[in-house]
Amino acid sequence: MKKRWNTAMLTYKTVWSVDRFYFLYTIVYNLLKQFFNVFYSVYFLRTLLAYIENGQSVLRIVALLLFMACVEIVFYHLDNHLKQVYFVNFETKLKENVNENIFRAARSAGYEAFCDPKFLNQYRQVLDNTAVKMAGVAQTSGAACGLCFALGLVLVYLVKVDLGAILFCLFSLVYSFLAGSIGEKIKYTFNHATTEAERKKEYARRIFYLPKYAKDLRMYAESDLVEGIYEEGTEEIIREQKRFGGKLALFSFLEACIGDAVIVLFPIAYVAVRILLGAQMLVGDFVGIAQSVAILGWDVEMLLDQFVEIGSFLRYVQDYEEFLAAQEEKTEDTAVKTGKISGKNDSWVLECQNAGYQYASGKKALHDVCLEIHSGEKIAVVGENGAGKTTLASLLVNLFPCQEGSVVLNGSSLSTYSRRDLNRFFGVVSQDFQIYPLSVRENLCVNGPVSDDILWKSLEKMGLKEKIPDLDRQMTHEFSDEGLLLSGGQMQRLALARVVANDFPFLILDEPTSALDPITEREIDRLLLQAAEDRTVLIISHRLATTRLVDRILVMKEGTIVESGSHNQLIEQQGVYWNMYMAHQELYGAGLSEMRGKEDERILEKCSE
């Protein structure tokens, strides 16, 4: 009960922070709504019939009708304005507030969480339901206030006219509470049971919507497979609907046949029995008592439904609360404990001490990795596909937690630094880098404001200056037909310009030029190393276009480092690197390699000046 109360307080505080007047408007609106309902159904009808039976003048009857018509016009105008304008705007602002909290919490979650279906289901659940259910709690609370007011008006009337009629509401009170509680629990369970299926459908919808999938969907048969994912999600939902639908239908049927029938028929039967037993009453009294008893039954049932609904809504808000708390706990665990992180011009040492990582499937991606990287070094990591190169990069930037051994920066574990500080230290271009539908400037300034002069120079170094007409030009056609479209290779150059333009002390480039041909790749690697001559650079690749330009080469095989040294040292060893290099020679030709070797010497001399 205490936990439910705390969740309710969280909901009310959130609503209050979004709009302080929302509760006032909701309560006043529901009070007026219920007052109008009772006034029209009981007091107005009884008065109108009494006027007619007592022979009141036509003018007085018309005046009463006109008055009621004016009240209706004013009320329904207010009703439509609140529903179509105010409540809609509030729900939009509430969704923004709640979803921003969820986004922040998700951003603080470890990268590995996004590979966990359980986490993704929970994430989808809170995104879909929290704002809607919070708004539901606020609206239902206002409705409950209005119903209490209506009950008071009806009870005042019945106490004066017929106290015995009040007893007829007791049955609906007990019945509604039991039926509503069981029904809401079933709905909540059904919602959780269909979350993963809904996520499959959403994934399929996203694939058909996003431009980056459009080409493949039109060239290959993947569209049928994606449709299959959508159909699979639909079938799972239908299966759950069959499992839960029967129970929900049964409770709805019983509520309609027993509860509603009692509320409608009992008041008429009660008044009819009273008349048969000799009670004298006018038509207006008959209608007034019957309507009052019916409204009393309806309002009691609806009031209990509101409380049951609030309880149901709070279950979803509790999921949101637990989601935020779980991520907040992880954030506290990774708070800064070691002071300021090293800057671009500082000396530092990053070490892997017998580091290892294992995927949830049980497969060991890394093991016994021992590595020491000093500020200013230029390092290449090579190896076959699946050797663990990308996992090593994820471990170095603390996207994956080190499960064995440790990764330390200046003697302190990476886990003791905040994500924000690590983001300022590491500049990463991954294989699946992203360009956002923002301006060119916003796509480049990922580590704080950067002067236009530096941005243009970074674009020039990456050979993009002539392709970019304006730094404020929006990228992609996602939101505008005038957005700037670049080729795959040009997009990679823009991603590289991004890390060059910002003051990252350590650049990690995971297959940064995979969309370029070998000669252009060579050119870009040279430009990149020159642009980052005062920083540490770690280049990951399964191609060997850059290995002559770096200080040290790390060769990975089956999740660990098997060789380390310069190009000449590793060639002399005739080990794994030598075999890779000879295969590279056969692919690209020895003549071209010799020409590149001379160019490498010239570049190395220039970098050392």
Coordinates of C-alpha atoms in Angstrom, one line a residue:
M1 CA 0.0 0.0 0.0
K2 CA 2.8 2.4 0.9
K3 CA 4.5 1.7 -2.5
R4 CA 1.2 2.4 -4.3
W5 CA 0.8 5.6 -2.4
N6 CA 4.4 6.7 -3.3
T7 CA 3.6 6.0 -7.0
A8 CA 0.4 8.1 -6.7
M9 CA 2.4 11.0 -5.2
L10 CA 4.9 10.7 -8.1
T11 CA 2.1 10.9 -10.6
Y12 CA 0.5 13.9 -9.0
K13 CA 3.8 15.7 -8.6
T14 CA 4.6 15.1 -12.3
V15 CA 1.2 16.4 -13.4
W16 CA 1.6 19.4 -11.1
S17 CA 5.1 20.2 -12.6
V18 CA 3.7 20.1 -16.1
D19 CA 0.6 22.3 -15.4
R20 CA -0.3 23.6 -12.0
F21 CA -3.8 24.4 -13.0
Y22 CA -4.6 21.0 -14.5
F23 CA -6.1 19.5 -11.3
L24 CA -8.2 22.6 -10.7
Y25 CA -9.6 22.7 -14.2
T26 CA -10.2 18.9 -14.2
I27 CA -12.0 19.0 -10.8
V28 CA -14.1 22.1 -11.7
Y29 CA -15.0 20.5 -15.1
N30 CA -16.1 17.3 -13.5
L31 CA -18.1 19.1 -10.8
L32 CA -19.9 21.1 -13.5
K33 CA -20.4 18.0 -15.6
Q34 CA -22.0 16.0 -12.7
F35 CA -24.0 18.9 -11.5
F36 CA -25.4 19.4 -14.9
N37 CA -26.2 15.7 -15.2
V38 CA -28.0 15.5 -11.9
F39 CA -29.7 18.9 -12.4
Y40 CA -31.0 17.9 -15.8
S41 CA -32.0 14.3 -15.0
V42 CA -33.6 14.9 -11.6
Y43 CA -34.3 18.5 -10.7
F44 CA -35.1 19.9 -14.2
L45 CA -37.3 17.0 -15.3
R46 CA -39.2 16.9 -12.0
T47 CA -39.7 20.7 -12.1
L48 CA -40.8 20.6 -15.7
L49 CA -43.4 17.9 -15.1
A50 CA -44.5 19.6 -11.9
Y51 CA -45.1 22.8 -13.9
I52 CA -47.2 20.9 -16.4
E53 CA -49.2 19.0 -13.8
N54 CA -49.9 22.1 -11.7
G55 CA -51.1 24.1 -14.7
Q56 CA -48.2 26.7 -14.8
S57 CA -48.4 29.2 -17.6
V58 CA -46.9 28.4 -21.0
L59 CA -44.6 31.5 -20.7
R60 CA -43.1 30.1 -17.5
I61 CA -42.6 26.6 -19.0
V62 CA -40.9 28.2 -22.1
A63 CA -38.7 30.3 -19.9
L64 CA -37.6 27.2 -18.1
L65 CA -36.8 25.4 -21.3
L66 CA -34.9 28.4 -22.7
F67 CA -32.9 28.6 -19.5
M68 CA -31.9 25.0 -19.7
A69 CA -31.0 25.4 -23.4
C70 CA -28.7 28.3 -22.6
V71 CA -27.0 26.2 -19.8
E72 CA -26.5 23.3 -22.2
I73 CA -25.0 25.6 -24.9
V74 CA -22.5 27.1 -22.4
F75 CA -21.6 23.8 -20.9
Y76 CA -21.0 21.9 -24.2
H77 CA -18.9 24.8 -25.5
L78 CA -16.7 24.6 -22.4
D79 CA -16.8 20.8 -22.6
N80 CA -15.5 20.7 -26.3
H81 CA -12.9 23.4 -25.7
L82 CA -11.4 21.5 -22.7
K83 CA -11.5 18.2 -24.6
Q84 CA -10.2 19.4 -27.9
V85 CA -7.7 22.0 -26.8
Y86 CA -6.7 22.2 -23.2
F87 CA -6.6 18.4 -22.3
V88 CA -4.9 17.5 -25.6
N89 CA -2.2 20.2 -25.1
F90 CA -1.7 19.0 -21.5
E91 CA -1.3 15.4 -22.6
T92 CA 1.2 16.4 -25.3
K93 CA 3.3 18.3 -22.7
L94 CA 3.0 15.5 -20.2
K95 CA 4.2 13.0 -22.8
E96 CA 7.2 15.2 -23.5
N97 CA 8.1 15.5 -19.8
V98 CA 7.8 11.7 -19.1
N99 CA 9.5 10.6 -22.3
E100 CA 12.4 12.9 -21.8
N101 CA 12.9 11.2 -18.4
I102 CA 12.7 7.8 -20.0
F103 CA 15.2 8.8 -22.7
R104 CA 17.6 10.1 -20.1
A105 CA 17.3 6.9 -18.1
A106 CA 17.7 4.8 -21.3
R107 CA 20.8 6.8 -22.2
S108 CA 22.4 6.0 -18.9
A109 CA 21.7 2.3 -19.3
G110 CA 24.7 0.2 -20.4
Y111 CA 25.1 -0.4 -24.1
E112 CA 24.7 -4.2 -23.5
A113 CA 21.2 -3.5 -22.2
F114 CA 20.1 -2.7 -25.8
C115 CA 21.0 -6.3 -26.7
D116 CA 18.7 -7.7 -24.0
P117 CA 15.1 -8.3 -25.2
K118 CA 13.8 -8.1 -21.6
F119 CA 15.2 -4.5 -21.3
L120 CA 13.8 -3.6 -24.7
N121 CA 10.4 -4.9 -23.7
Q122 CA 10.4 -2.9 -20.5
Y123 CA 11.6 0.2 -22.4
R124 CA 8.8 -0.2 -24.9
Q125 CA 6.3 -0.7 -22.1
V126 CA 7.1 2.5 -20.2
L127 CA 7.3 4.5 -23.4
D128 CA 3.9 3.4 -24.6
N129 CA 2.0 3.5 -21.4
T130 CA 3.4 5.9 -18.8
A131 CA 2.2 9.3 -20.1
V132 CA -1.2 7.9 -21.0
K133 CA -1.7 6.3 -17.7
M134 CA -0.5 9.3 -15.7
A135 CA -3.0 11.5 -17.6
G136 CA -5.6 8.8 -16.9
V137 CA -4.8 9.0 -13.1
A138 CA -5.3 12.8 -13.2
Q139 CA -8.5 12.7 -15.2
T140 CA -9.9 9.8 -13.2
S141 CA -9.1 11.6 -10.0
G142 CA -11.1 14.6 -11.3
A143 CA -13.9 12.4 -12.4
A144 CA -14.0 10.8 -8.9
C145 CA -14.4 14.3 -7.3
G146 CA -17.2 15.0 -9.7
L147 CA -19.0 11.7 -8.9
C148 CA -18.7 12.3 -5.2
F149 CA -20.3 15.7 -5.7
A150 CA -23.1 14.1 -7.8
L151 CA -23.7 11.4 -5.2
G152 CA -24.1 14.2 -2.6
L153 CA -26.7 16.0 -4.7
V154 CA -28.7 12.8 -5.3
L155 CA -28.5 11.7 -1.7
V156 CA -29.8 15.1 -0.5
Y157 CA -32.8 14.7 -2.8
L158 CA -33.5 11.0 -1.8
V159 CA -33.1 11.7 1.9
K160 CA -35.9 14.3 1.6
V161 CA -38.1 12.2 -0.7
D162 CA -37.4 8.5 -0.1
L163 CA -34.6 7.2 2.2
G164 CA -35.3 3.5 1.4
A165 CA -34.3 3.9 -2.2
I166 CA -30.7 4.4 -1.2
L167 CA -30.4 0.7 -0.3
F168 CA -30.6 -0.2 -4.0
C169 CA -27.1 1.1 -4.7
L170 CA -25.4 -1.4 -2.3
F171 CA -25.6 -4.3 -4.7
S172 CA -23.9 -2.4 -7.6
L173 CA -21.3 -1.1 -5.1
V174 CA -20.1 -4.6 -4.1
Y175 CA -20.5 -6.1 -7.6
S176 CA -18.7 -3.3 -9.5
F177 CA -15.7 -3.4 -7.2
L178 CA -15.2 -7.1 -7.5
A179 CA -15.8 -7.3 -11.3
G180 CA -13.7 -4.1 -12.0
S181 CA -10.7 -5.2 -9.9
I182 CA -10.5 -8.7 -11.5
G183 CA -11.0 -7.2 -15.0
E184 CA -8.3 -4.6 -14.6
K185 CA -5.8 -7.2 -13.4
I186 CA -6.5 -9.3 -16.5
K187 CA -6.0 -6.2 -18.8
Y188 CA -2.7 -5.4 -17.2
T189 CA -1.4 -9.0 -17.6
F190 CA -2.6 -9.0 -21.2
N191 CA -0.8 -5.8 -21.9
H192 CA 2.5 -7.2 -20.6
A193 CA 2.0 -10.4 -22.4
T194 CA 1.7 -8.6 -25.8
T195 CA 4.6 -6.1 -25.4
E196 CA 7.2 -8.2 -27.2
A197 CA 4.7 -8.9 -30.1
E198 CA 3.9 -5.2 -30.4
R199 CA 7.6 -4.5 -30.5
K200 CA 7.9 -7.0 -33.4
K201 CA 5.2 -5.1 -35.3
E202 CA 6.8 -1.8 -34.5
Y203 CA 10.1 -3.1 -35.8
A204 CA 8.6 -4.1 -39.1
R205 CA 6.8 -0.8 -39.4
R206 CA 10.1 1.0 -38.8
I207 CA 11.9 -1.1 -41.4
F208 CA 9.3 -0.1 -44.1
Y209 CA 9.5 3.5 -43.0
L210 CA 13.3 4.3 -42.7
P211 CA 15.0 5.4 -45.9
K212 CA 18.2 3.4 -45.2
Y213 CA 16.2 0.1 -45.7
A214 CA 14.4 1.3 -48.9
K215 CA 17.0 0.1 -51.4
D216 CA 17.4 -3.4 -50.0
L217 CA 13.6 -3.9 -49.6
R218 CA 13.2 -3.2 -53.3
M219 CA 16.1 -5.2 -54.6
Y220 CA 15.9 -8.4 -52.4
A221 CA 13.2 -10.6 -50.9
E222 CA 13.7 -9.1 -47.4
S223 CA 10.4 -7.3 -47.6
D224 CA 8.6 -10.7 -47.4
L225 CA 10.7 -11.7 -44.4
V226 CA 10.0 -8.3 -42.7
E227 CA 6.3 -8.8 -43.4
G228 CA 6.7 -12.2 -41.8
I229 CA 8.0 -10.5 -38.6
Y230 CA 4.9 -8.3 -38.6
E231 CA 2.6 -11.3 -39.2
E232 CA 4.4 -13.2 -36.4
G233 CA 3.7 -10.3 -34.0
T234 CA 0.1 -10.1 -35.1
E235 CA -0.4 -13.9 -34.6
E236 CA 1.1 -13.7 -31.1
I237 CA -1.2 -10.9 -30.2
I238 CA -4.2 -12.8 -31.6
R239 CA -3.2 -15.8 -29.5
E240 CA -3.0 -13.7 -26.4
Q241 CA -6.3 -12.1 -27.2
K242 CA -7.9 -15.5 -27.4
R243 CA -6.3 -16.5 -24.1
F244 CA -7.4 -13.4 -22.2
G245 CA -10.3 -12.2 -24.4
G246 CA -12.7 -14.9 -23.1
K247 CA -12.2 -13.9 -19.5
L248 CA -12.6 -10.2 -20.3
A249 CA -15.8 -10.9 -22.3
L250 CA -17.3 -13.0 -19.5
F251 CA -16.7 -10.2 -17.0
S252 CA -18.1 -7.6 -19.4
F253 CA -21.2 -9.8 -20.0
L254 CA -21.9 -10.4 -16.4
E255 CA -21.4 -6.7 -15.6
A256 CA -23.8 -5.7 -18.4
C257 CA -26.5 -8.4 -17.7
I258 CA -26.4 -8.2 -13.9
G259 CA -24.9 -4.9 -12.8
D260 CA -26.4 -2.6 -15.5
A261 CA -29.7 -4.4 -15.6
V262 CA -30.1 -4.0 -11.8
I263 CA -29.3 -0.3 -12.0
V264 CA -31.9 0.3 -14.8
L265 CA -34.7 -2.0 -13.8
F266 CA -34.7 -1.9 -10.0
P267 CA -35.5 1.9 -9.7
I268 CA -38.6 1.5 -11.9
A269 CA -39.6 -1.7 -10.1
Y270 CA -39.1 0.0 -6.7
V271 CA -41.3 3.0 -7.5
A272 CA -43.9 0.8 -9.2
V273 CA -44.2 -1.4 -6.1
R274 CA -44.5 1.7 -3.9
I275 CA -47.4 3.0 -6.0
L276 CA -49.1 -0.5 -5.9
L277 CA -48.8 -0.4 -2.1
G278 CA -50.7 2.8 -2.1
A279 CA -48.1 5.6 -2.1
Q280 CA -49.4 8.8 -3.7
M281 CA -47.1 10.6 -6.0
L282 CA -47.1 12.8 -9.0
V283 CA -45.6 11.9 -12.3
G284 CA -42.7 14.3 -11.5
D285 CA -42.1 12.6 -8.2
F286 CA -42.1 9.2 -9.9
V287 CA -39.6 10.3 -12.5
G288 CA -37.5 12.1 -9.9
I289 CA -37.2 9.1 -7.6
A290 CA -36.6 6.7 -10.5
Q291 CA -33.9 8.9 -12.0
S292 CA -32.3 9.5 -8.6
V293 CA -32.0 5.9 -7.8
A294 CA -30.7 5.1 -11.3
I295 CA -28.1 7.9 -11.1
L296 CA -27.2 6.8 -7.6
G297 CA -26.5 3.3 -8.8
W298 CA -24.6 4.5 -11.9
D299 CA -22.5 6.9 -10.0
V300 CA -21.6 4.4 -7.2
E301 CA -20.6 1.9 -9.9
M302 CA -18.6 4.5 -11.8
L303 CA -17.0 5.8 -8.7
L304 CA -15.7 2.4 -7.8
D305 CA -14.6 1.9 -11.4
Q306 CA -12.6 5.1 -11.1
F307 CA -10.8 3.8 -8.1
V308 CA -10.1 0.5 -9.8
E309 CA -8.9 2.3 -12.9
I310 CA -6.6 4.5 -10.8
G311 CA -5.1 1.3 -9.2
S312 CA -4.6 -0.2 -12.7
F313 CA -3.0 3.0 -14.1
L314 CA -0.6 3.2 -11.1
R315 CA 0.7 -0.3 -12.0
Y316 CA 2.0 1.1 -15.2
V317 CA 3.4 4.2 -13.5
Q318 CA 5.1 1.8 -11.1
D319 CA 6.8 0.1 -14.0
Y320 CA 8.0 3.6 -15.1
E321 CA 9.2 4.3 -11.5
E322 CA 11.1 1.0 -11.4
F323 CA 12.7 1.7 -14.8
L324 CA 14.0 5.1 -13.8
A325 CA 15.2 3.8 -10.4
A326 CA 17.1 0.9 -12.0
Q327 CA 18.9 3.2 -14.4
E328 CA 19.5 5.8 -11.6
E329 CA 21.1 3.1 -9.5
K330 CA 23.5 2.3 -12.4
T331 CA 24.2 6.0 -12.9
E332 CA 25.2 6.4 -9.2
D333 CA 27.4 3.3 -9.5
T334 CA 29.4 5.1 -12.3
A335 CA 29.6 8.5 -10.8
V336 CA 32.9 10.3 -11.0
K337 CA 35.2 9.3 -8.1
T338 CA 38.7 10.1 -9.4
G339 CA 38.6 13.8 -10.3
K340 CA 38.9 15.5 -13.7
I341 CA 39.5 13.3 -16.7
S342 CA 42.6 13.9 -18.9
G343 CA 42.4 16.6 -21.6
K344 CA 43.8 16.6 -25.1
N345 CA 47.2 18.0 -24.1
D346 CA 47.6 15.9 -20.9
S347 CA 49.7 12.8 -20.6
W348 CA 47.8 9.7 -19.7
V349 CA 48.0 5.9 -19.9
L350 CA 45.1 3.5 -20.7
E351 CA 45.6 -0.1 -19.7
C352 CA 43.8 -3.4 -20.2
Q353 CA 44.8 -5.8 -17.5
N354 CA 43.8 -9.4 -18.4
A355 CA 40.5 -7.9 -19.7
G356 CA 37.7 -10.2 -20.9
Y357 CA 34.1 -10.1 -22.0
Q358 CA 31.5 -12.7 -22.5
Y359 CA 28.2 -12.3 -24.4
A360 CA 24.8 -13.3 -22.9
S361 CA 24.8 -16.3 -25.1
G362 CA 27.9 -17.6 -23.3
K363 CA 30.3 -17.0 -26.1
K364 CA 33.6 -15.4 -25.0
A365 CA 34.3 -12.4 -27.2
L366 CA 37.5 -11.4 -25.4
H367 CA 39.9 -13.0 -22.9
D368 CA 43.3 -12.3 -21.3
V369 CA 43.7 -9.0 -23.2
C370 CA 46.8 -7.1 -21.9
L371 CA 47.4 -3.8 -23.5
E372 CA 49.0 -0.4 -22.6
I373 CA 48.2 2.7 -24.6
H374 CA 50.1 6.0 -24.0
S375 CA 48.9 9.5 -25.0
G376 CA 50.1 10.4 -28.5
E377 CA 50.4 6.9 -29.8
K378 CA 49.1 5.8 -33.2
I379 CA 48.0 2.2 -33.1
A380 CA 46.3 -0.2 -35.6
V381 CA 44.3 -3.2 -34.6
V382 CA 44.0 -5.9 -37.3
G383 CA 42.5 -9.3 -37.4
E384 CA 40.0 -11.5 -39.2
N385 CA 36.3 -10.9 -38.9
G386 CA 35.1 -12.1 -35.5
A387 CA 38.6 -11.7 -33.9
G388 CA 37.2 -9.4 -31.2
K389 CA 38.4 -6.0 -32.6
T390 CA 35.0 -4.1 -32.3
T391 CA 34.4 -5.7 -28.8
L392 CA 37.8 -4.5 -27.7
A393 CA 36.8 -0.9 -28.8
S394 CA 33.6 -1.2 -26.9
L395 CA 35.5 -2.3 -23.8
L396 CA 38.0 0.6 -24.1
V397 CA 35.3 3.2 -24.2
N398 CA 33.3 1.4 -21.4
L399 CA 30.3 0.7 -23.6
F400 CA 30.6 -2.9 -22.4
P401 CA 31.6 -3.5 -18.8
C402 CA 34.8 -5.4 -18.2
Q403 CA 33.7 -8.8 -16.9
E404 CA 37.2 -10.2 -16.4
G405 CA 40.3 -8.2 -15.3
S406 CA 40.0 -4.4 -15.7
V407 CA 40.4 -1.4 -18.0
V408 CA 42.1 1.5 -16.2
L409 CA 42.8 5.1 -17.1
N410 CA 45.7 6.7 -15.1
G411 CA 45.3 4.0 -12.5
S412 CA 41.6 4.3 -12.1
S413 CA 39.0 1.9 -13.5
L414 CA 36.9 3.3 -16.3
S415 CA 33.8 2.4 -14.2
T416 CA 34.8 5.2 -11.8
Y417 CA 34.3 7.9 -14.5
S418 CA 30.9 9.3 -15.5
R419 CA 29.6 8.6 -19.0
R420 CA 29.7 12.3 -19.7
D421 CA 33.5 12.5 -18.9
L422 CA 34.2 9.4 -21.0
N423 CA 32.3 10.9 -23.9
R424 CA 34.6 14.0 -23.8
F425 CA 37.7 11.8 -23.7
F426 CA 36.9 9.2 -26.5
G427 CA 36.0 10.2 -30.0
V428 CA 34.6 7.2 -31.8
V429 CA 33.7 6.5 -35.4
S430 CA 32.1 3.1 -35.5
Q431 CA 31.1 0.9 -38.4
D432 CA 27.5 1.9 -38.0
F433 CA 28.0 5.6 -37.4
Q434 CA 24.9 7.8 -37.6
I435 CA 24.3 11.1 -39.4
Y436 CA 21.2 12.9 -38.0
P437 CA 18.6 15.0 -39.8
L438 CA 20.1 18.1 -38.2
S439 CA 22.3 20.9 -39.6
V440 CA 25.9 20.1 -40.7
R441 CA 27.1 22.2 -37.8
E442 CA 25.0 20.2 -35.3
N443 CA 26.2 16.9 -36.7
L444 CA 29.8 18.0 -36.2
C445 CA 29.6 19.7 -32.8
V446 CA 29.1 16.6 -30.7
N447 CA 31.4 17.6 -27.9
G448 CA 30.3 21.2 -27.3
P449 CA 30.5 24.4 -29.4
V450 CA 33.2 24.6 -32.1
S451 CA 34.1 27.7 -34.2
D452 CA 33.1 27.8 -37.8
D453 CA 36.8 28.1 -38.8
I454 CA 37.7 24.8 -37.2
L455 CA 34.6 23.1 -38.7
W456 CA 35.5 24.2 -42.2
K457 CA 39.1 23.1 -41.7
S458 CA 38.0 19.7 -40.5
L459 CA 35.7 19.4 -43.6
E460 CA 38.6 20.5 -45.8
K461 CA 41.0 17.9 -44.3
M462 CA 38.4 15.2 -45.1
G463 CA 37.9 16.4 -48.6
L464 CA 34.3 17.6 -48.0
K465 CA 34.6 21.4 -48.1
E466 CA 33.4 21.6 -51.7
K467 CA 30.4 19.3 -51.0
I468 CA 29.0 21.4 -48.1
P469 CA 27.4 24.6 -49.2
D470 CA 26.5 25.8 -45.8
L471 CA 27.0 24.7 -42.2
D472 CA 23.4 25.4 -41.4
R473 CA 22.2 23.2 -44.2
Q474 CA 20.1 20.3 -42.9
M475 CA 21.3 16.8 -43.5
T476 CA 19.1 14.0 -45.2
H477 CA 15.6 14.3 -46.6
E478 CA 14.0 13.0 -43.4
F479 CA 12.2 16.3 -42.7
S480 CA 12.9 18.5 -45.7
D481 CA 13.3 18.0 -49.5
E482 CA 16.1 20.5 -49.4
G483 CA 18.2 18.4 -47.0
L484 CA 21.8 17.6 -48.1
L485 CA 22.3 14.1 -49.4
L486 CA 25.8 12.6 -49.4
S487 CA 27.1 9.3 -50.8
G488 CA 28.1 6.5 -48.4
G489 CA 31.8 7.4 -48.7
Q490 CA 31.1 11.1 -48.1
M491 CA 29.0 10.3 -45.0
Q492 CA 32.1 8.4 -43.6
R493 CA 34.2 11.5 -44.3
L494 CA 31.7 13.6 -42.5
A495 CA 31.8 11.2 -39.5
L496 CA 35.6 11.5 -39.5
A497 CA 35.5 15.3 -39.8
R498 CA 33.3 15.1 -36.6
V499 CA 36.0 13.6 -34.5
V500 CA 38.7 15.8 -36.0
A501 CA 36.8 19.0 -35.3
N502 CA 36.3 18.2 -31.6
D503 CA 39.0 18.1 -28.9
F504 CA 38.9 14.3 -28.1
P505 CA 42.2 13.2 -26.6
F506 CA 41.7 9.6 -27.9
L507 CA 40.2 8.7 -31.3
I508 CA 39.0 5.2 -31.9
L509 CA 38.1 4.5 -35.5
D510 CA 36.4 1.2 -36.2
E511 CA 36.5 0.5 -39.9
P512 CA 36.2 4.2 -40.5
T513 CA 36.8 4.0 -44.3
S514 CA 35.0 0.7 -45.2
A515 CA 32.8 2.5 -47.8
L516 CA 35.9 3.8 -49.7
D517 CA 38.1 2.2 -52.3
P518 CA 41.6 1.2 -51.1
I519 CA 43.4 4.2 -52.7
T520 CA 40.9 6.7 -51.3
E521 CA 41.0 4.9 -48.0
R522 CA 44.8 5.3 -48.0
E523 CA 44.5 9.0 -48.7
I524 CA 41.9 9.6 -46.0
D525 CA 43.9 7.6 -43.4
R526 CA 47.0 9.8 -44.1
L527 CA 44.9 13.0 -43.8
L528 CA 43.3 11.8 -40.6
L529 CA 46.6 10.9 -39.0
Q530 CA 48.1 14.2 -39.9
A531 CA 45.0 16.1 -38.6
A532 CA 45.3 14.1 -35.3
E533 CA 49.0 14.2 -34.9
D534 CA 48.8 15.6 -31.4
R535 CA 46.2 13.0 -30.3
T536 CA 46.1 9.2 -29.7
V537 CA 44.6 7.3 -32.6
L538 CA 43.5 3.6 -32.6
I539 CA 42.4 2.4 -36.0
I540 CA 40.6 -0.9 -36.3
S541 CA 40.5 -2.6 -39.7
H542 CA 40.7 -6.0 -41.3
R543 CA 42.4 -4.4 -44.3
L544 CA 46.1 -3.4 -44.0
A545 CA 46.1 0.0 -45.8
T546 CA 47.3 2.0 -42.8
T547 CA 49.6 -0.3 -40.9
R548 CA 52.9 1.3 -42.2
L549 CA 51.7 4.7 -40.8
V550 CA 51.2 3.7 -37.2
D551 CA 53.6 3.3 -34.3
R552 CA 52.3 -0.1 -33.3
I553 CA 50.2 -2.9 -34.7
L554 CA 48.1 -5.2 -32.5
V555 CA 47.0 -8.4 -34.1
M556 CA 43.9 -10.1 -32.7
K557 CA 42.8 -13.7 -33.1
E558 CA 40.0 -15.6 -31.3
G559 CA 39.4 -12.8 -28.8
T560 CA 42.9 -11.9 -27.6
I561 CA 46.1 -10.1 -28.8
V562 CA 48.5 -12.6 -30.3
E563 CA 51.1 -10.2 -31.8
S564 CA 52.2 -6.7 -31.2
G565 CA 54.9 -4.5 -32.9
S566 CA 55.7 -2.3 -35.8
H567 CA 55.1 -3.3 -39.4
N568 CA 58.8 -4.4 -40.0
Q569 CA 59.0 -6.3 -36.7
L570 CA 55.8 -8.3 -37.4
I571 CA 57.0 -9.0 -41.0
E572 CA 60.2 -10.4 -39.6
Q573 CA 58.3 -12.7 -37.2
Q574 CA 56.4 -14.2 -40.1
G575 CA 53.4 -15.0 -37.9
V576 CA 49.7 -14.1 -38.2
Y577 CA 50.3 -10.5 -39.4
W578 CA 52.8 -11.8 -42.1
N579 CA 50.2 -14.2 -43.5
M580 CA 47.6 -11.4 -43.6
Y581 CA 50.0 -9.0 -45.2
M582 CA 51.0 -11.6 -47.9
A583 CA 47.3 -12.1 -48.7
H584 CA 46.9 -8.3 -48.9
Q585 CA 49.9 -8.2 -51.3
E586 CA 48.3 -10.8 -53.6
L587 CA 45.0 -8.9 -53.6
Y588 CA 46.4 -5.4 -54.4
G589 CA 49.8 -6.2 -56.0
A590 CA 53.4 -5.7 -54.9
G591 CA 54.0 -2.7 -57.2
L592 CA 51.3 -0.7 -55.7
S593 CA 52.5 -1.7 -52.2
E594 CA 56.0 -0.5 -52.9
M595 CA 54.7 2.9 -54.2
R596 CA 52.6 3.2 -51.0
G597 CA 55.7 2.3 -48.9
K598 CA 57.6 5.3 -50.3
E599 CA 54.6 7.6 -49.7
D600 CA 54.4 6.2 -46.2
E601 CA 58.0 7.2 -45.5
R602 CA 57.3 10.7 -46.7
I603 CA 54.2 11.0 -44.5
L604 CA 56.0 9.7 -41.5
E605 CA 58.7 12.2 -42.0
K606 CA 56.1 15.0 -42.2
C607 CA 54.3 13.8 -39.1
S608 CA 57.5 13.7 -37.1
E609 CA 58.6 17.3 -38.0

